[in-house]
Short mmCIF file of C-alpha atoms and ligand atoms in Angstrom, two decimals:
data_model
loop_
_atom_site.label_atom_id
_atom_site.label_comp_id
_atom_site.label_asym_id
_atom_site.label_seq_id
_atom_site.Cartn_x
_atom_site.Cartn_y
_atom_site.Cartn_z
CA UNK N 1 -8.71 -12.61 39.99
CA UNK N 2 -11.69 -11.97 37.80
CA UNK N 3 -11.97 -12.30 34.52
CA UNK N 4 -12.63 -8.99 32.32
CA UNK N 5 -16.09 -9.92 31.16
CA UNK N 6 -16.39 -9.97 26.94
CA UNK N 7 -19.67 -8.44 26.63
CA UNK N 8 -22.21 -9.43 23.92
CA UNK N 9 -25.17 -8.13 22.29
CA UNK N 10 -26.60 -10.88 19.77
CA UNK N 11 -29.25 -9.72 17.04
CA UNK N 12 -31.85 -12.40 16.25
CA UNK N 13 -32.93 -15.67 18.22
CA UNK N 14 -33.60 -18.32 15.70
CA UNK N 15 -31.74 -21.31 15.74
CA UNK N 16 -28.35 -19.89 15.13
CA UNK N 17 -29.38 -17.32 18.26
CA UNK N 18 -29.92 -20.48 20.77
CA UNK N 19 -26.45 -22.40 19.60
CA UNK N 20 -24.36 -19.28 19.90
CA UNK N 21 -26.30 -18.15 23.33
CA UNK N 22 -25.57 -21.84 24.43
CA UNK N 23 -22.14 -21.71 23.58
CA UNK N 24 -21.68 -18.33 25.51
CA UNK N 25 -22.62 -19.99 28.56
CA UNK N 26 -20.81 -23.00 28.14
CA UNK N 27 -17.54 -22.07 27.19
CA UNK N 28 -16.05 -20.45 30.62
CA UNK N 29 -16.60 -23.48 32.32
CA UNK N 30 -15.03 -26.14 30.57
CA UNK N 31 -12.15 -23.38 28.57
CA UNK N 32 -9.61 -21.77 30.85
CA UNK N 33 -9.93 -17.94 28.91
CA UNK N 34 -8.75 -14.72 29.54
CA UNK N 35 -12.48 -13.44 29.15
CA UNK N 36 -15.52 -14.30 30.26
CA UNK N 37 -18.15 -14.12 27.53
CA UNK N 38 -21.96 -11.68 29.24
CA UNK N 39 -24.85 -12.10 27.82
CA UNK N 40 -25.49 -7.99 27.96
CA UNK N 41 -28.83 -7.83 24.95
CA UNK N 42 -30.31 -9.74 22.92
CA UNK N 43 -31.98 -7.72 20.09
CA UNK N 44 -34.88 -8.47 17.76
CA UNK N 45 -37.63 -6.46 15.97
CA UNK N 46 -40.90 -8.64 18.62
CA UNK N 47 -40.42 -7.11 21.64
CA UNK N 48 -42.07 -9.93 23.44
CA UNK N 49 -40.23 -12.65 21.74
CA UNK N 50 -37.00 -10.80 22.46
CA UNK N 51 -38.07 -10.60 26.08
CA UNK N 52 -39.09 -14.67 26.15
CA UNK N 53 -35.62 -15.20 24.65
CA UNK N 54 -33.64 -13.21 26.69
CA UNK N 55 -35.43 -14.56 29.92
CA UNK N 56 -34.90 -18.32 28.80
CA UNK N 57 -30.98 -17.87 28.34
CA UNK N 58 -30.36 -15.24 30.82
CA UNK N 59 -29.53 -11.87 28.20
CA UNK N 60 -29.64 -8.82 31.06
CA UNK N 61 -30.95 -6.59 28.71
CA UNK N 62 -33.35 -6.13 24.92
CA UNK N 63 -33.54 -4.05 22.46
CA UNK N 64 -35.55 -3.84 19.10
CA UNK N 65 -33.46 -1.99 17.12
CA UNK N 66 -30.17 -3.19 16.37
CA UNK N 67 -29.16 0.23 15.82
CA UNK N 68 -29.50 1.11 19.81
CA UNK N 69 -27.64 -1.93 20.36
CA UNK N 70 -24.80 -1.00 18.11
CA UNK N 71 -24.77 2.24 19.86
CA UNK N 72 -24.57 0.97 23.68
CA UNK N 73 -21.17 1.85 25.22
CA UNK N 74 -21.89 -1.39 27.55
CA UNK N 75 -21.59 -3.76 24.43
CA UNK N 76 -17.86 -5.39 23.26
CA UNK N 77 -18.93 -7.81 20.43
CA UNK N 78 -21.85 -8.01 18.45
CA UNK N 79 -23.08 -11.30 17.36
CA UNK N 80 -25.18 -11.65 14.22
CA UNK N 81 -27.70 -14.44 13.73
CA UNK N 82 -29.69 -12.58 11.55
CA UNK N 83 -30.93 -13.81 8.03
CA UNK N 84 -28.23 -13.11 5.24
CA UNK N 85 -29.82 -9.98 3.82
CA UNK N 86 -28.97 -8.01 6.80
CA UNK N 87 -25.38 -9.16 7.76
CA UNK N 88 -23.72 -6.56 5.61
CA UNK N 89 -25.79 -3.35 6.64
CA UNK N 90 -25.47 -4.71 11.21
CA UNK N 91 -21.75 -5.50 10.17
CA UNK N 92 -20.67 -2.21 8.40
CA UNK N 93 -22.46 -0.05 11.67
CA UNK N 94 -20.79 -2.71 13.87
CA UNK N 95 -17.50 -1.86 12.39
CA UNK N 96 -17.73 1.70 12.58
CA UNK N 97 -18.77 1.84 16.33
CA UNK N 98 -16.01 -0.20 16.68
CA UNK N 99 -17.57 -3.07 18.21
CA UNK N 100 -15.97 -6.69 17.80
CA UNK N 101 -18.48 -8.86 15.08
CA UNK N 102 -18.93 -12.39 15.10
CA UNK N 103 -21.04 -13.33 11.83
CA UNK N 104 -23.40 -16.48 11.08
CA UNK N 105 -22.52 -17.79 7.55
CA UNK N 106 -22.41 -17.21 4.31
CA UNK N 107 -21.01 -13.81 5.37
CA UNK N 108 -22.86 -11.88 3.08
CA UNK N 109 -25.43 -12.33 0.27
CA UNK N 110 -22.83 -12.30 -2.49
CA UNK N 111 -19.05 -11.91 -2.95
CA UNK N 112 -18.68 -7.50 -3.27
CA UNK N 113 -21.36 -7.07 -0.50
CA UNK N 114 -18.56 -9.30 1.14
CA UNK N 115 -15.34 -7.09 0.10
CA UNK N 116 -17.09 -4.31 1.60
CA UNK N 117 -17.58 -6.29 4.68
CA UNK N 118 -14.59 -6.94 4.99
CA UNK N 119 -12.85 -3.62 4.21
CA UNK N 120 -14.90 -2.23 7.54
CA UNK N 121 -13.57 -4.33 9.57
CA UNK N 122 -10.23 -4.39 8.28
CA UNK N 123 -10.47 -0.49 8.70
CA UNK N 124 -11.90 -0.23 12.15
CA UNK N 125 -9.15 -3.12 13.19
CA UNK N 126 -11.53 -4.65 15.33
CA UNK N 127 -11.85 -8.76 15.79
CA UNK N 128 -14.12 -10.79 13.34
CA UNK N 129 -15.07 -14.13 12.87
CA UNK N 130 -18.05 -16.36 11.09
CA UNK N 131 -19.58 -19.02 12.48
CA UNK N 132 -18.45 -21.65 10.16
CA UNK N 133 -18.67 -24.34 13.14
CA UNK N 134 -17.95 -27.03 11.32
CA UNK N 135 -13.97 -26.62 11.15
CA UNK N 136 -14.05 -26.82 15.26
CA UNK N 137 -15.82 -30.88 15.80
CA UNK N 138 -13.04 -32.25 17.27
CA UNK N 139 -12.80 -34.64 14.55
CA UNK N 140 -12.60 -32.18 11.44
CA UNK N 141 -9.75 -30.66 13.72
CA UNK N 142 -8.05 -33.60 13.80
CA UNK N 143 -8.37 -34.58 10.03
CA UNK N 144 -7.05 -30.87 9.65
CA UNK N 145 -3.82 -32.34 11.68
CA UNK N 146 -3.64 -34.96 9.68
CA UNK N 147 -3.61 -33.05 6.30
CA UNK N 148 -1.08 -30.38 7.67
CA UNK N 149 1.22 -33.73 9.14
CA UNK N 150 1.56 -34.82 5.71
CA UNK N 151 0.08 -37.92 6.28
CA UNK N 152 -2.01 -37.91 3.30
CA UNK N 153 0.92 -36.99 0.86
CA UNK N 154 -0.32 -35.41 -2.14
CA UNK N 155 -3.94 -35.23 -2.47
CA UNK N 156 -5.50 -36.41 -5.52
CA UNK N 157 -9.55 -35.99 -4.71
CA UNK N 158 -11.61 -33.85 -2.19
CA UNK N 159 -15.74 -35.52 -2.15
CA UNK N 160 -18.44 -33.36 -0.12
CA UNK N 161 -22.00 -33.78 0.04
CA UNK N 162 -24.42 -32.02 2.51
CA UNK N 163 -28.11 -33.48 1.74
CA UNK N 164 -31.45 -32.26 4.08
CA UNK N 165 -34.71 -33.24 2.56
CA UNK N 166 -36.60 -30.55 4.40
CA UNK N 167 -38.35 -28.81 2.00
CA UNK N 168 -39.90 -31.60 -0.24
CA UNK N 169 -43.44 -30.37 0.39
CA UNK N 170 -44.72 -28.49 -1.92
CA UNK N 171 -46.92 -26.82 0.72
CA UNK N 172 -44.21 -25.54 2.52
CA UNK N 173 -44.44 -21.58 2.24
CA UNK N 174 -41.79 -19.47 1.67
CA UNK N 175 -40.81 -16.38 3.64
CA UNK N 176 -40.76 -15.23 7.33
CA UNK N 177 -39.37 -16.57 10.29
CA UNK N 178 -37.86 -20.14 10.10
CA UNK N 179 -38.73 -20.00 6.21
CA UNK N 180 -36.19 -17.22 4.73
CA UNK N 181 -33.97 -19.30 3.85
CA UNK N 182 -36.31 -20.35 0.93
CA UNK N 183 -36.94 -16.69 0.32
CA UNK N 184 -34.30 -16.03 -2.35
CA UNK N 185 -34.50 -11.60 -0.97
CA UNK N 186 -33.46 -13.03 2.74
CA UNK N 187 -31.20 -15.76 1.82
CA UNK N 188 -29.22 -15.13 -1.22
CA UNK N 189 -29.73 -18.09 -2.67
CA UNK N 190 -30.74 -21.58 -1.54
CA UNK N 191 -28.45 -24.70 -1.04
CA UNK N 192 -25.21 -23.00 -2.27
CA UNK N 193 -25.37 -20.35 0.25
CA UNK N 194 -26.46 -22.70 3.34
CA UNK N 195 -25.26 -25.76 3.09
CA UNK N 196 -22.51 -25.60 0.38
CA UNK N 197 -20.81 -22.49 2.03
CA UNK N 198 -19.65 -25.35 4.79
CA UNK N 199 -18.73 -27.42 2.66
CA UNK N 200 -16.49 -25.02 0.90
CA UNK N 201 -14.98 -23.21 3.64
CA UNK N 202 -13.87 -27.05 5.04
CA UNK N 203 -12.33 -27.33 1.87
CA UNK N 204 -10.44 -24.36 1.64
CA UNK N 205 -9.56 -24.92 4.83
CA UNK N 206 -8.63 -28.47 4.44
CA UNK N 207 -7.15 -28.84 0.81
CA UNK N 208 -6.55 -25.04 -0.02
CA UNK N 209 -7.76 -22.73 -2.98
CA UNK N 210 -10.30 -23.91 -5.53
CA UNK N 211 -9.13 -22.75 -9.33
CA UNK N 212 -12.35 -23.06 -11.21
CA UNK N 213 -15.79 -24.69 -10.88
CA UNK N 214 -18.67 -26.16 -12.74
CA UNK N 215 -21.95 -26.35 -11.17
CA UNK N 216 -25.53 -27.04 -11.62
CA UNK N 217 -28.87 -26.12 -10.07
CA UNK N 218 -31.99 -26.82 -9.93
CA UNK N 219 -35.18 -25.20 -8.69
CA UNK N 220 -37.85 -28.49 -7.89
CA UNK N 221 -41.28 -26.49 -6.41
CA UNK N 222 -41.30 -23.56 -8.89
CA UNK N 223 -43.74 -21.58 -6.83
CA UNK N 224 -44.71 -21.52 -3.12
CA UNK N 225 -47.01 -19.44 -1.23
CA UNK N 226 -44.97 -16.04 0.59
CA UNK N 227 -45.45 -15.71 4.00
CA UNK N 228 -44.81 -12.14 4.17
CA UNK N 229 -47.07 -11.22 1.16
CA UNK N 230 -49.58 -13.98 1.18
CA UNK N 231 -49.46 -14.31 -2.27
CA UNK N 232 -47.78 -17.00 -4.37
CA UNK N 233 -44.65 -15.97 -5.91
CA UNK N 234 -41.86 -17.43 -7.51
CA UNK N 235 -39.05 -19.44 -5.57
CA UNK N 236 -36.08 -17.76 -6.88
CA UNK N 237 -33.54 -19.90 -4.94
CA UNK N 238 -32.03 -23.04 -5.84
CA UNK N 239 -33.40 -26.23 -4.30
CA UNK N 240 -30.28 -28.77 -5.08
CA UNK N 241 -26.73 -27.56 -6.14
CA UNK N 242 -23.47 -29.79 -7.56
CA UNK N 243 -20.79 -28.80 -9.10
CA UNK N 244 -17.16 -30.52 -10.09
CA UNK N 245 -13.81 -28.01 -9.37
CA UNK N 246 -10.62 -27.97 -9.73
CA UNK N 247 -8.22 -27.46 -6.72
CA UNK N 248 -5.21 -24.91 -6.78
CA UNK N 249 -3.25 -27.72 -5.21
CA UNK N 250 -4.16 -29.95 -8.81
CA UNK N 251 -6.63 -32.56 -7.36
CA UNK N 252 -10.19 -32.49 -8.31
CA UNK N 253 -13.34 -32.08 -5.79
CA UNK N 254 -17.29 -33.13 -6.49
CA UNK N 255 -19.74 -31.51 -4.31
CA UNK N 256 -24.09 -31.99 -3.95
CA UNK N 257 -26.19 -30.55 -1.87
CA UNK N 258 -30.09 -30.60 -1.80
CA UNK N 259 -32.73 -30.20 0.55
CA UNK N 260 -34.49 -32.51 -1.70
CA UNK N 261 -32.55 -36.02 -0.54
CA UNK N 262 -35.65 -38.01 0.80
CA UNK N 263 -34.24 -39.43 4.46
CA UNK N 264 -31.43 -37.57 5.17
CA UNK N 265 -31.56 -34.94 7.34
CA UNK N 266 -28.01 -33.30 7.88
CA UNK N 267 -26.08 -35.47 5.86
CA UNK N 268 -22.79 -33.87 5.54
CA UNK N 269 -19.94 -35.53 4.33
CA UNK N 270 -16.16 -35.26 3.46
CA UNK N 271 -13.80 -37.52 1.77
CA UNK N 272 -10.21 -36.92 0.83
CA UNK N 273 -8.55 -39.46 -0.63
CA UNK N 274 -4.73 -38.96 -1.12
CA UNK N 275 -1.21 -40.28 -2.52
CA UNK N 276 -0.56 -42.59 0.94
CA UNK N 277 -3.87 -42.29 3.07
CA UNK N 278 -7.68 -41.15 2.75
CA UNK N 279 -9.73 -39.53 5.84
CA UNK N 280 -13.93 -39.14 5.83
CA UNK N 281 -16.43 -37.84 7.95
CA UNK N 282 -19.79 -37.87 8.45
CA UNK N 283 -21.83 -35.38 10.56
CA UNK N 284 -24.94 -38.06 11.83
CA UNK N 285 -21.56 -39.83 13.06
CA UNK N 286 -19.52 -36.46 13.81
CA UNK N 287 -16.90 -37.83 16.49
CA UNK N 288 -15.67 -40.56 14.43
CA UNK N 289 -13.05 -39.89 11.83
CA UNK N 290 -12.26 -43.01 9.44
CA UNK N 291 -8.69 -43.46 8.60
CA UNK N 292 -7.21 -46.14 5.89
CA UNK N 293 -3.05 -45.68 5.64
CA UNK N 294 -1.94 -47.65 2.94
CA UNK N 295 1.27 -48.31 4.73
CA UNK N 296 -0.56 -50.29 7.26
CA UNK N 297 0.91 -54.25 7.12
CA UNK N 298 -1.48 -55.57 4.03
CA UNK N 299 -2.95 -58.50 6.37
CA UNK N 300 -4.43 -55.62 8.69
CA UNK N 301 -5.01 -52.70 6.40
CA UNK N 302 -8.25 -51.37 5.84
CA UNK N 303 -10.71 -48.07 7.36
CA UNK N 304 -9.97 -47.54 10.85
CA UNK N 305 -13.11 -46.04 12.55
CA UNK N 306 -11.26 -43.50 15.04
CA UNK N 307 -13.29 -42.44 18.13
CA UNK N 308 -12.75 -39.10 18.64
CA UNK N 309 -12.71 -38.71 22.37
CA UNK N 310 -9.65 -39.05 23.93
CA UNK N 311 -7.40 -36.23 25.70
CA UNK N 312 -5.20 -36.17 23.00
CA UNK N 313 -7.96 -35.30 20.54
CA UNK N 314 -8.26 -31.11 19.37
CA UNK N 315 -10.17 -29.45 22.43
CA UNK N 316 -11.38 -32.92 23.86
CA UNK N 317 -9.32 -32.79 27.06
CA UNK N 318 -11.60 -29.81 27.77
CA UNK N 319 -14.66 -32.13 28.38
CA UNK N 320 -15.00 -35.06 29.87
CA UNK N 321 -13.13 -38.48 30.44
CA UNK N 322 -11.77 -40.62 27.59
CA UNK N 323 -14.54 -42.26 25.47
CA UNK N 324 -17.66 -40.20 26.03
CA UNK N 325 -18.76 -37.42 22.71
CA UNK N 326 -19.71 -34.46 22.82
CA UNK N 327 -21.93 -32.58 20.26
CA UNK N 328 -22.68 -30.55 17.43
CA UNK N 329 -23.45 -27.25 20.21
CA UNK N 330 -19.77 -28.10 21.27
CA UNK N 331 -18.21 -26.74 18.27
CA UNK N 332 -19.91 -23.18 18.42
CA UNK N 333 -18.36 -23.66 22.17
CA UNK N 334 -14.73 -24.46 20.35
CA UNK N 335 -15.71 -21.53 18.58
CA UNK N 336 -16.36 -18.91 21.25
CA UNK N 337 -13.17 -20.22 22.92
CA UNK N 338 -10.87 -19.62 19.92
CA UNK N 339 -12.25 -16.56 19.14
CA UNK N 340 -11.14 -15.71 22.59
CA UNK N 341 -7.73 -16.94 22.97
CA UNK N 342 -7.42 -14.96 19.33
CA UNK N 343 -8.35 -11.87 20.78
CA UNK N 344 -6.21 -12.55 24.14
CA UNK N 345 -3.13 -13.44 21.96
CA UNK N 346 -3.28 -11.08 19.22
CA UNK N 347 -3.60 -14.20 16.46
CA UNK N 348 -7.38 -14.00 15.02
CA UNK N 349 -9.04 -17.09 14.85
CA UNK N 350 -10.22 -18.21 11.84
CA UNK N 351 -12.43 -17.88 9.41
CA UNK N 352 -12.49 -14.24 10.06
CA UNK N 353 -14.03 -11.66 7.45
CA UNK N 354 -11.40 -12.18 4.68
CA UNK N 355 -11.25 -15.89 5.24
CA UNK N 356 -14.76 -16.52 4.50
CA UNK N 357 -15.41 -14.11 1.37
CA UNK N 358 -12.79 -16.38 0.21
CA UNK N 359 -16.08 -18.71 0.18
CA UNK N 360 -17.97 -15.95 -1.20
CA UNK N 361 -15.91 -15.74 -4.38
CA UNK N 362 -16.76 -19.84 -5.05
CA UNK N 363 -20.15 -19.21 -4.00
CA UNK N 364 -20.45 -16.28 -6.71
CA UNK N 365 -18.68 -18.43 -9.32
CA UNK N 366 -20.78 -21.68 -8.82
CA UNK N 367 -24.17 -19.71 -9.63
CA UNK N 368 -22.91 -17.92 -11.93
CA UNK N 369 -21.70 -21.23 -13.90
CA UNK N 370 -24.97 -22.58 -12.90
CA UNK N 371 -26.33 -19.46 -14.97
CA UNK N 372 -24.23 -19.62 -18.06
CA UNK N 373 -23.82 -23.50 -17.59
CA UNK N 374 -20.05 -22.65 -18.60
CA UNK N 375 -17.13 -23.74 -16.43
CA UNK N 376 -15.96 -20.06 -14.64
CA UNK N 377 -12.71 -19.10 -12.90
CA UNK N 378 -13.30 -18.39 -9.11
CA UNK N 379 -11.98 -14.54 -8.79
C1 SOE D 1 -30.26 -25.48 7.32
O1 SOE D 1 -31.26 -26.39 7.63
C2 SOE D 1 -29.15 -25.48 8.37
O2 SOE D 1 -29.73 -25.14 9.60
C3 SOE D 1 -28.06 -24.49 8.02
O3 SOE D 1 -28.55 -23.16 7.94
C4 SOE D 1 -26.93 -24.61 9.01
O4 SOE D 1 -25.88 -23.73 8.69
C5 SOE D 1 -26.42 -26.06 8.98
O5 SOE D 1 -25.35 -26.23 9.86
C6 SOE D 1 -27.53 -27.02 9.34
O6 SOE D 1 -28.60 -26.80 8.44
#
């Protein structure tokens, strides 16, 4: 019988537009699902880039306003991969056409832009979800498992870094395609809102609530040249972020990120350590989890590099046979099939809306401490 088709109409084709077009196309063949994802529109402001995109990944349709799209009766869900600045205003028209919304991260460019986010969608009842991919590699899943097993026991430390070094030229403008995420107006703010906001919704996720933070930030190229203006202005985002919190569950996390870490490109990392085991991961080595158990016999105890490929591993029995990897696209394909199955069984996946303003509300509270260079209470 066929599938009723899940029809999508995805604003923006940067880089987040090609992973969650790729995952669209993947996901029905390797994910048994009650719906079969369409790619209906693809909608940008460049009519001819539009057009290019939509021919390269097969979109039956464009649009350049996202306001037509929102209005199409042929439409289900509408997927924004736009920069942060316009998330709220797409969302809230979204919501009230009563479209379903998946949302790139950080949901919104600050924690009440957020709430209000998150009170249209809660009002128009219709399905929600960012793309914080991260939580779906199979082998975050797993250390997810682990945590939830008990096999930890009580946690005492949560470590995350997420280092890029990207932006180290001081020639590099700021503004405009590719480059709004240095433009403070687009983005938000810099490292905190990018590459932080993953590491704090995996640790929410992971190790629960965070109490109360105490961050710092730093600004390295004080001025760039503005793409949109031509002018130099003032970089009004922050370059490198790290900041020490307290858990709700009493242990203690220490997180960096910087776009300023000379040789790493995606570095993100994770390291609990806890009462009777510790877990990390490492992105540039994403399907391994390590593993120590204390309880292991002393003569053999020690990190266990797990290979994260086996049937038995979250979603790998999906791909292929024991022993081969799979990707970083994979998890926006995890992703897409969650956020299906969600729909299909009435549970939402997660992080919907109100999940991920939760990650708002440290994101708020680490610039603000930043700011004040005060410890603050995340609200
Ligand atoms: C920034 O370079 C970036 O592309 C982020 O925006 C993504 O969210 C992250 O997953 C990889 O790095």
């Amino acid at each position: 019988m066929a599938k009723q088709p899940l029809n999508i109409g995805i604003v923006g084709y940067g880089f987040m537009g090609r992973a969650h077009s790729n995952a669209y196309k993947q996901v029905s063949q390797f994910f048994d699902l009650a719906r079969t994802p369409v790619l209906k529109a693809a909608c940008a402001r460049d009519a001819a880039k539009v057009k290019a995109f939509a021919d390269n990944w097969g979109y039956e349709t464009t649009e350049t306003d996202w306001r037509r799209l929102i209005e199409r009766k042929d439409i289900d869900c509408i997927d924004i991969c736009t920069p942060n600045n316009s998330h709220a205003e797409i969302a809230l028209a979204a919501a009230a056409a009563g479209k379903m919304i998946l949302c790139e991260k950080p949901l919104a460019m600050n924690g009440p832009e957020g709430l209000k986010m998150v009170e249209a969608v809660e009002k128009a009842k219709v399905p929600n979800m960012v793309w914080y991919n991260y939580r779906r590699v199979p082998a975050c899943t797993l250390a997810k498992q682990l945590v939830e097993e008990g096999r930890l026991g009580k946690i005492f430390h949560y470590r995350a870094n997420f280092l890029q070094d990207w932006t180290i030229s001081a020639d590099l403008p700021q503004g405009g395609a590719g480059l709004w995420r240095l433009d403070v107006a687009a983005a938000g703010s810099g490292v905190t809102g990018d590459l932080l906001a993953h590491c704090i919704d995996t640790a929410l996720w992971l190790n629960g609530g965070i109490k109360d933070v105490c961050a710092m930030t730093e600004t390295f190229i004080k001025e760039r040249k503005h793409n949109l203006t031509g002018k130099v202005e003032k970089v009004a985002i922050d370059d490198a972020c790290a900041f020490l919190c307290h858990f709700k569950n009493g242990s203690l996390g220490l997180f960096e990120s910087t776009r300023y870490a000379r040789g790493h490109k995606a570095l993100y990392t994770f390291e609990i350590n806890g009462e009777k085991a510790s877990i990390k991961w490492d992105l540039h080595d994403l399907h391994r989890l390590e593993y120590f158990d204390h309880k292991d016999e002393s003569r053999i105890r020690g990190w266990h590099k797990l290979h994260i490929t086996d049937g038995d591993h979250p979603y790998m029995g999906k791909w292929w046979v024991p022993g081969l990897q799979i990707g970083y696209e994979s998890s926006f394909v995890h992703q897409v099939a969650d956020f299906i199955d969600g729909i299909a069984g009435g549970k939402p996946a997660q992080p919907d809306f109100r999940n991920a303003y939760e990650t708002q509300l440290v994101l708020d509270a680490i610039l603000d401490s930043a700011k004040v260079r005060q410890w603050q209470e995340v609200k």
